[in-house]
Coordinates of C-alpha atoms in Angstrom, one line a residue:
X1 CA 205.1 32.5 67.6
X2 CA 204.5 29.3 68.9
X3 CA 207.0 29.1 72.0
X4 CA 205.0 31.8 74.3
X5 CA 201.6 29.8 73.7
X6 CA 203.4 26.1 74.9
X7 CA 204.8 27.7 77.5
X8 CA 201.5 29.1 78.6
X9 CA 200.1 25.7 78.4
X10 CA 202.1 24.8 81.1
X11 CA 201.2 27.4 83.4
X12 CA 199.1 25.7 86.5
X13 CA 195.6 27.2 86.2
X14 CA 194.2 28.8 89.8
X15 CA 191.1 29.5 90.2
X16 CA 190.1 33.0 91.8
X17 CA 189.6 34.0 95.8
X18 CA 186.4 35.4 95.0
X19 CA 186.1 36.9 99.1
X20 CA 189.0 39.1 98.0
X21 CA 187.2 40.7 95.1
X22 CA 183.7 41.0 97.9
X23 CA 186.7 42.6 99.8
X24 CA 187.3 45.2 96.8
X25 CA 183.9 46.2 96.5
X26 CA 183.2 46.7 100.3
X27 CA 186.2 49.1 100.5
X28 CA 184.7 50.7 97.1
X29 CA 181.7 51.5 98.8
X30 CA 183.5 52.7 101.8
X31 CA 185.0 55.1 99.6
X32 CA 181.8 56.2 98.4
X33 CA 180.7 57.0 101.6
X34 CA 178.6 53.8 102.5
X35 CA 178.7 52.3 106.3
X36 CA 180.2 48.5 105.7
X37 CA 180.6 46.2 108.2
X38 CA 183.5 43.6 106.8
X39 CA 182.5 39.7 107.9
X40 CA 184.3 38.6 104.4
X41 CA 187.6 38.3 106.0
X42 CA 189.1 35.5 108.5
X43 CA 190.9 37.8 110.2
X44 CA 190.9 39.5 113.6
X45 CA 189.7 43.3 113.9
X46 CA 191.8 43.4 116.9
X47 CA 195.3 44.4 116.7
X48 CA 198.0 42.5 118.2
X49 CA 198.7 42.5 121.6
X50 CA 199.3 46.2 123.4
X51 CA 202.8 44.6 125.0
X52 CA 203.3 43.5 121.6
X53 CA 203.1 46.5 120.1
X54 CA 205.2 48.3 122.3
X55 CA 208.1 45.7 122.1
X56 CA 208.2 46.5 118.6
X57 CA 208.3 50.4 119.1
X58 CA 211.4 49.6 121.3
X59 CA 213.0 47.7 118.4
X60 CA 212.3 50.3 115.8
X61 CA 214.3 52.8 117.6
X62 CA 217.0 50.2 118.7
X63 CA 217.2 47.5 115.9
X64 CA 218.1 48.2 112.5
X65 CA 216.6 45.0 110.8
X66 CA 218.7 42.7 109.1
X67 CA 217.9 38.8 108.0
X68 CA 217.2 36.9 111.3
X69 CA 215.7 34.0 112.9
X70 CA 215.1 34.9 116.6
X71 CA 216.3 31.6 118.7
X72 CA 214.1 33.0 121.5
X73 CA 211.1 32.7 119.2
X74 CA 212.0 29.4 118.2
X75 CA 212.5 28.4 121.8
X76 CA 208.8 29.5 122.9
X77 CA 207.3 28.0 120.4
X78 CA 208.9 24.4 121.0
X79 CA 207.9 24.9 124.6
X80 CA 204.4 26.0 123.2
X81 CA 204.0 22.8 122.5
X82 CA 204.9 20.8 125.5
X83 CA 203.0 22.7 127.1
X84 CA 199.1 22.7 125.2
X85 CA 199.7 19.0 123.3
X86 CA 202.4 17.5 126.0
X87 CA 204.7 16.7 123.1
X88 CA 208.4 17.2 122.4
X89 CA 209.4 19.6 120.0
X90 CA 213.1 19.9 119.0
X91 CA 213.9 23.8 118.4
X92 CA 215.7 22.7 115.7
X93 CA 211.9 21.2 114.3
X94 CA 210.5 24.6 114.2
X95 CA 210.8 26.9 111.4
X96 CA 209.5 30.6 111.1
X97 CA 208.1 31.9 108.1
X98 CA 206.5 34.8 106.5
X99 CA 202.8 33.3 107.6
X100 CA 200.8 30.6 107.4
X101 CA 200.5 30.7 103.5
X102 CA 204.6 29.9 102.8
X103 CA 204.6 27.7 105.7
X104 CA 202.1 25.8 103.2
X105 CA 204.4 25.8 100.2
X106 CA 207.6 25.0 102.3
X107 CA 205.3 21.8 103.8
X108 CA 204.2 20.6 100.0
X109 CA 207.6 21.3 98.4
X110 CA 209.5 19.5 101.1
X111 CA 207.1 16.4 100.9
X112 CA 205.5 16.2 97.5
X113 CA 207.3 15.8 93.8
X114 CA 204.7 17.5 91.3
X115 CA 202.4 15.0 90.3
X116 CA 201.4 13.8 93.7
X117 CA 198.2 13.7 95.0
X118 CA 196.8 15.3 98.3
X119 CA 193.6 14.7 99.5
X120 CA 191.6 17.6 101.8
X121 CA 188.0 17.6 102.8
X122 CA 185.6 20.1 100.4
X123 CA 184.6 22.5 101.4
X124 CA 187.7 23.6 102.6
X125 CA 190.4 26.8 102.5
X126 CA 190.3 27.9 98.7
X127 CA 194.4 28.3 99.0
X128 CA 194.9 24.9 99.8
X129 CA 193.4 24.1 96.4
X130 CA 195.1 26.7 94.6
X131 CA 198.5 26.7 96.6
X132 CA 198.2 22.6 95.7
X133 CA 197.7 23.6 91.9
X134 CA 200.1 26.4 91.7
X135 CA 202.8 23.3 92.6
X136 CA 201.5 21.2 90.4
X137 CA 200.1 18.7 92.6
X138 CA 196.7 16.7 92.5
X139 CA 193.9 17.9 94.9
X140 CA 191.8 14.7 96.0
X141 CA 189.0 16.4 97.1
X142 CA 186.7 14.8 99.7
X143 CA 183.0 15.6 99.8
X144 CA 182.2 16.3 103.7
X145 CA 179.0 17.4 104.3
X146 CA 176.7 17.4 107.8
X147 CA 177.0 13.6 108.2
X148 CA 180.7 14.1 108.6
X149 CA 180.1 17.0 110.4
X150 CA 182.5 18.7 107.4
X151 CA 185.9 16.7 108.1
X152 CA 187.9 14.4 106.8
X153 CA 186.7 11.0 108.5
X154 CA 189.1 7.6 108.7
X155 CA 186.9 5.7 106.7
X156 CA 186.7 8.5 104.0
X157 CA 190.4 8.2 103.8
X158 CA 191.0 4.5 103.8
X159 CA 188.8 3.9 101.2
X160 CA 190.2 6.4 98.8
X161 CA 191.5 4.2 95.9
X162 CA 194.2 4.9 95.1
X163 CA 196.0 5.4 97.6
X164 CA 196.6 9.5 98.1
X165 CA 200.8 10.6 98.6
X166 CA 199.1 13.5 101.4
X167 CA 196.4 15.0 103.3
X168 CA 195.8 18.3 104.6
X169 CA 193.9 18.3 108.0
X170 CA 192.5 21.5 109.1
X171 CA 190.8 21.8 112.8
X172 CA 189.0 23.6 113.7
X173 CA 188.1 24.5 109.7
X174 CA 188.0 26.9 107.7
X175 CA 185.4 27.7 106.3
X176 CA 183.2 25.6 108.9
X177 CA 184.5 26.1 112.2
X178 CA 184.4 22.3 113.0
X179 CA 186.9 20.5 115.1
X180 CA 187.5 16.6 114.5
X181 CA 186.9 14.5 117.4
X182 CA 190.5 13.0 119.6
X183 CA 188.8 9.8 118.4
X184 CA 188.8 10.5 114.9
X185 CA 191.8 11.8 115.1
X186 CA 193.4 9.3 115.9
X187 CA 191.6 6.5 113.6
X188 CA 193.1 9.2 110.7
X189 CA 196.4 8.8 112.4
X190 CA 196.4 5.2 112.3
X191 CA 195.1 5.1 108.5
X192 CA 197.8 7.4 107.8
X193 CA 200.6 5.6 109.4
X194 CA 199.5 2.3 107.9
X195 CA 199.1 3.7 104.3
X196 CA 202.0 5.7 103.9
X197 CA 200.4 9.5 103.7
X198 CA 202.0 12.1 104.6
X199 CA 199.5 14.5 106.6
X200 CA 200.2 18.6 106.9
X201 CA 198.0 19.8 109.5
X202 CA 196.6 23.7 109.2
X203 CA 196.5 24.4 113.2
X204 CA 196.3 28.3 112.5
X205 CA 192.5 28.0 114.3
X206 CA 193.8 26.5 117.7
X207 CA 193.3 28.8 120.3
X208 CA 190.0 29.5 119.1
X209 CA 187.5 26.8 120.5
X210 CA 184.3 27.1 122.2
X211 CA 184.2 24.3 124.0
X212 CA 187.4 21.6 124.3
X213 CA 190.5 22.4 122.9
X214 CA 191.5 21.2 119.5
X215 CA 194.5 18.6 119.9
X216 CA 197.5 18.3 117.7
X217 CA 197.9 15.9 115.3
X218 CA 201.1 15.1 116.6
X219 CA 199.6 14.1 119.4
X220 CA 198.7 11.3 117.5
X221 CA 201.3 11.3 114.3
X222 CA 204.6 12.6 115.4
X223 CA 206.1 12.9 111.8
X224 CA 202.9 14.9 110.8
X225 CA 203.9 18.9 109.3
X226 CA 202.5 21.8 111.2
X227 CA 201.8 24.9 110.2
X228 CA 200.4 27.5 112.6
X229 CA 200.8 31.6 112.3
X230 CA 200.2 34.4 115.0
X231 CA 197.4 35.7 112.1
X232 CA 194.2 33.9 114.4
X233 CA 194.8 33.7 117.9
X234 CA 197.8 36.3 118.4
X235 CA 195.4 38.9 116.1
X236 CA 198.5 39.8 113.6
X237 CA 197.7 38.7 110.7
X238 CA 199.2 42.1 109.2
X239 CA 202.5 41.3 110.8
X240 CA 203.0 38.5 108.4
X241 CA 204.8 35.6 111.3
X242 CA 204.0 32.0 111.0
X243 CA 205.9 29.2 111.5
X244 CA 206.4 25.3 110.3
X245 CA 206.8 22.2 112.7
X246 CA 208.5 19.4 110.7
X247 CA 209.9 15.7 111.6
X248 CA 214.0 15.6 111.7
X249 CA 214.2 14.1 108.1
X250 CA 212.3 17.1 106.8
X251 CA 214.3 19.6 108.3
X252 CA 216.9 20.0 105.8
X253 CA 214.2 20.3 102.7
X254 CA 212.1 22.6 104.5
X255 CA 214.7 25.3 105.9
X256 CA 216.7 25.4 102.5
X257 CA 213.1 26.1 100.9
X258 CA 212.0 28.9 103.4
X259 CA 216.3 30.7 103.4
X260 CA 215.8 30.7 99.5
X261 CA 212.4 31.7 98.4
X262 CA 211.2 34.0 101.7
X263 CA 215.0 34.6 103.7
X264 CA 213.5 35.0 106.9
X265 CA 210.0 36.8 108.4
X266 CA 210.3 40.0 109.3
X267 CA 212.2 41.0 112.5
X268 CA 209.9 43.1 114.0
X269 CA 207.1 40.5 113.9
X270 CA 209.9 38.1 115.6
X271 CA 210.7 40.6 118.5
X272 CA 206.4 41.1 118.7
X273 CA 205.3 37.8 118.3
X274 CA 207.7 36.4 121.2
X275 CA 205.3 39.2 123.4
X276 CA 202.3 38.0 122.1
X277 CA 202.7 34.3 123.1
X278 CA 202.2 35.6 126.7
X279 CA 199.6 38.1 125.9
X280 CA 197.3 35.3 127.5
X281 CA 194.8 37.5 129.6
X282 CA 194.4 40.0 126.5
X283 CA 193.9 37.2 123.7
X284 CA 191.5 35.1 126.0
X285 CA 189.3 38.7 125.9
X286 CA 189.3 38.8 122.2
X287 CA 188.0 35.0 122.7
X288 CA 185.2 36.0 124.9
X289 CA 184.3 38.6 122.1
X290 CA 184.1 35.6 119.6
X291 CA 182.2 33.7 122.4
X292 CA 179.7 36.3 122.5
X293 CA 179.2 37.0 118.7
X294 CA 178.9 33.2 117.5
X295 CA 176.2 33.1 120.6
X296 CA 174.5 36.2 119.2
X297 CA 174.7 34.9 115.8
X298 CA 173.4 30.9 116.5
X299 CA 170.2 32.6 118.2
X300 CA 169.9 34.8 114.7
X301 CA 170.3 32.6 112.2
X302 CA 167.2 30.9 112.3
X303 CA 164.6 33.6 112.6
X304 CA 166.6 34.8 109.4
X305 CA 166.0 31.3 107.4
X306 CA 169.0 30.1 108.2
X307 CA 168.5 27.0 110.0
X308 CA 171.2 24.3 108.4
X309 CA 174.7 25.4 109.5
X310 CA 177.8 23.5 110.1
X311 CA 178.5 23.1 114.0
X312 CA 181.7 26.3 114.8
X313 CA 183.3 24.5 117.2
X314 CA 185.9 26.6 116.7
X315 CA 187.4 29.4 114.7
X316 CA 185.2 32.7 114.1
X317 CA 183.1 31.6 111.2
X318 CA 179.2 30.5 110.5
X319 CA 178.9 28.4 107.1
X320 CA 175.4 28.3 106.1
X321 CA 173.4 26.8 103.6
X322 CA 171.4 29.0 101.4
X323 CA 170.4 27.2 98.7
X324 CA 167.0 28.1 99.6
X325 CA 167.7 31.4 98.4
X326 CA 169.4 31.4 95.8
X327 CA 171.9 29.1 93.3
X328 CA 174.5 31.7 92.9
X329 CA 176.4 32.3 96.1
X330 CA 178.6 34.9 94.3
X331 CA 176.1 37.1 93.5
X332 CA 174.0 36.3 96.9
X333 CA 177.3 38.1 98.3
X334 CA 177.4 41.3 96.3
X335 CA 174.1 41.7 96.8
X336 CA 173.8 41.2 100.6
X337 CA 176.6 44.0 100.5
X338 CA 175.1 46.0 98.3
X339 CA 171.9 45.9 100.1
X340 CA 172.8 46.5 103.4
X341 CA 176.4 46.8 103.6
X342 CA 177.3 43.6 105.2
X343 CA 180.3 42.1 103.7
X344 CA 180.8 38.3 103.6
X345 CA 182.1 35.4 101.6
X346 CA 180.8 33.2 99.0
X347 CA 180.6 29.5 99.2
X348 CA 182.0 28.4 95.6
X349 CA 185.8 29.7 97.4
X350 CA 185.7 26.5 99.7
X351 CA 183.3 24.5 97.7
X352 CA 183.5 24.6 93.7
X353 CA 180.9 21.9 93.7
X354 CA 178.3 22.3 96.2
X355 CA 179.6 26.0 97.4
X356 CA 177.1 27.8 95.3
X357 CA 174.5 27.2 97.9
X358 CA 176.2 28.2 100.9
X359 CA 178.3 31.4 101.9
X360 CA 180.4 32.1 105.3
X361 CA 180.2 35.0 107.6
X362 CA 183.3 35.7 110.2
X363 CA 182.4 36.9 113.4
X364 CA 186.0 38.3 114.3
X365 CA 184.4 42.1 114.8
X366 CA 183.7 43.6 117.6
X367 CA 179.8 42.4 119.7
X368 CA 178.3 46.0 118.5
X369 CA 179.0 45.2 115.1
X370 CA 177.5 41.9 115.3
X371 CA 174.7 43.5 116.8
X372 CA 174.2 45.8 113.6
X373 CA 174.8 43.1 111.1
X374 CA 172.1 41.2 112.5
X375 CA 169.8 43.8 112.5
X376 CA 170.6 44.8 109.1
X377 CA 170.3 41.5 107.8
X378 CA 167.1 40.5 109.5
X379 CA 165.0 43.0 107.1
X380 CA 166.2 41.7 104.4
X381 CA 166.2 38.2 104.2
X382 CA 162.9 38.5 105.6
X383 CA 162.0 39.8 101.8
X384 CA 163.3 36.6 100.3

């Protein structure tokens, strides 16, 4: 009798993605008939690339799938590199996975024994949290607010005590949009290299800026871990493709990791994701779009109350404060939904300390939708 409850003990405790279950109820009310417009998710309402998609209608009538890793895909993304961050990628260095999210656990697997601590800014993605938990490492969170502009900064980081095993960099961020500055960058680099932390670095958001591109941290640490995906910037987050960038001595770890747990992604997001690298013209519009809606939504926000926002330098996302408002960013959500059929995310996800005064909205719908949102939500936070 007692077995089943020590066992249980050991089970690493996650804490819910509360967006997902505002995701349940907007497609609830959908079903009921209600209009919703869905800013909950951090995903593209675009579709992949049209040349994309009909590369992959080729291959369903031609290919019959098997377990594959498509050396041409590994090939483009190496060069991807040399050519946006001017740094040498090995083929060999790149690994494709089944998205971002097992890019993540291959990264902390292959670099961290359980036990070891990671540090990451808060607020911050709620998986890296959870996904840090479920493996039975330490998160060491880092409260960044508007004086840090909502990043990890290099004097945050060296004067963490002890010493942290890792760090996970994200920029731009999720949920905040912000980019950290070459500069700063680089003084993490340097604080890194010096203390001995291994850094994984969330690039999924480059491609996505609104005003200078967002460099590579191996542009500054070249035994850094990437992990990118074709979810953000390609617009396929359905298709399920990511990859991993990892130094030589990590190569080994990671690829036995990703051929045991995942095999390989899926072969029709290979064949359509090699397309989609050079979809440029197509994905820039889908930028533009973004351009346009954060523009729309900046001029918005403050005749709705809304005036203390972190700076979305990049990404598709507005993080607000609105602890005006209310203390309960949970239910702030369901009700805004409720209300006037505007779906978006709460703040305790990214932030289970200060998060229950802020919530995010995604702008990766089309302008007209934006348009409506803004107008729906005008009436009624002008009640509160």
């Amino acid at each position: 009798m007692n077995a089943p409850r020590k066992i249980a003990q050991k089970i690493a405790q996650v804490d819910p993605f509360h967006a997902m279950a505002i995701g349940r109820l907007a497609y609830e009310l959908q079903a009921e008939g209600r209009d919703v417009i869905h800013m909950e998710y951090g995903q593209p309402s675009t579709g992949a690339p049209a040349a994309a998609i009909a590369a992959a209608h080729k291959v369903l009538d031609s290919d019959p799938g098997g377990y594959w890793e498509s050396t041409e895909l590994l090939d483009r993304i190496a060069r991807h590199y040399a050519e946006a961050y001017g740094v040498s990628v090995d083929r060999e260095q790149v690994i494709l996975t089944c998205g971002a999210s097992p890019a993540f656990v291959l990264a902390l697997t292959s670099l961290f024994a359980p036990g070891a601590r990671v540090a990451l800014a808060r607020p911050g993605y709620v998986a890296y949290r959870n996904t840090l938990k479920t493996l039975y490492l330490e998160p060491v969170e880092m409260p960044c607010g508007p004086a840090e502009r909502y990043q990890v900064t290099a004097a945050a980081l060296d004067a963490l005590d002890p010493v942290p095993d890792g760090l996970i960099l994200a920029s731009p961020a999720n949920p905040t949009g912000t980019v950290i500055a070459p500069e700063e960058l680089a003084a993490i680099a340097e604080v890194c290299r010096r203390k001995n932390i291994r850094v994984v670095s969330d690039e999924i958001y480059h491609g996505l800026t609104y005003g200078d591109a967002a460099q590579s941290t191996l542009q500054h640490l070249p035994e850094a871990v990437i992990v990118n995906s074709f979810s953000k910037y390609y617009s396929m987050a359905g298709w399920r493709l990511g990859w991993l960038v990892v130094p030589p001595e990590v190569v080994a770890a990671a690829r036995a990791r990703m051929n045991n747990l995942f095999l390989t992604p899926s072969v029709l997001a290979q064949h359509a994701g090699l397309i989609a690298m050079d979809s440029t013209e197509e994905l820039e519009g889908h930028l533009h779009t973004y351009a346009r809606n954060r523009e729309l939504l900046l001029a918005a926000l403050p005749r709705l109350g809304l005036s203390e926002i972190a700076p979305p330098d990049g990404a598709f996302y507005i993080y607000a404060d609105i602890g005006h408002l209310t203390n309960d960013s949970l239910a702030f959500c369901r009700q805004l939904l409720r209300d006037t059929g505007v779906a978006t995310a709460p703040g305790i996800d990214f932030d289970p300390v200060d998060g229950h005064r802020y919530f995010r909205m995604s702008f990766a719908v089309s302008t007209p939708l934006i348009e409506q949102a803004i107008e729906r939500m005008a009436e009624w936070f002008a009640a509160r």
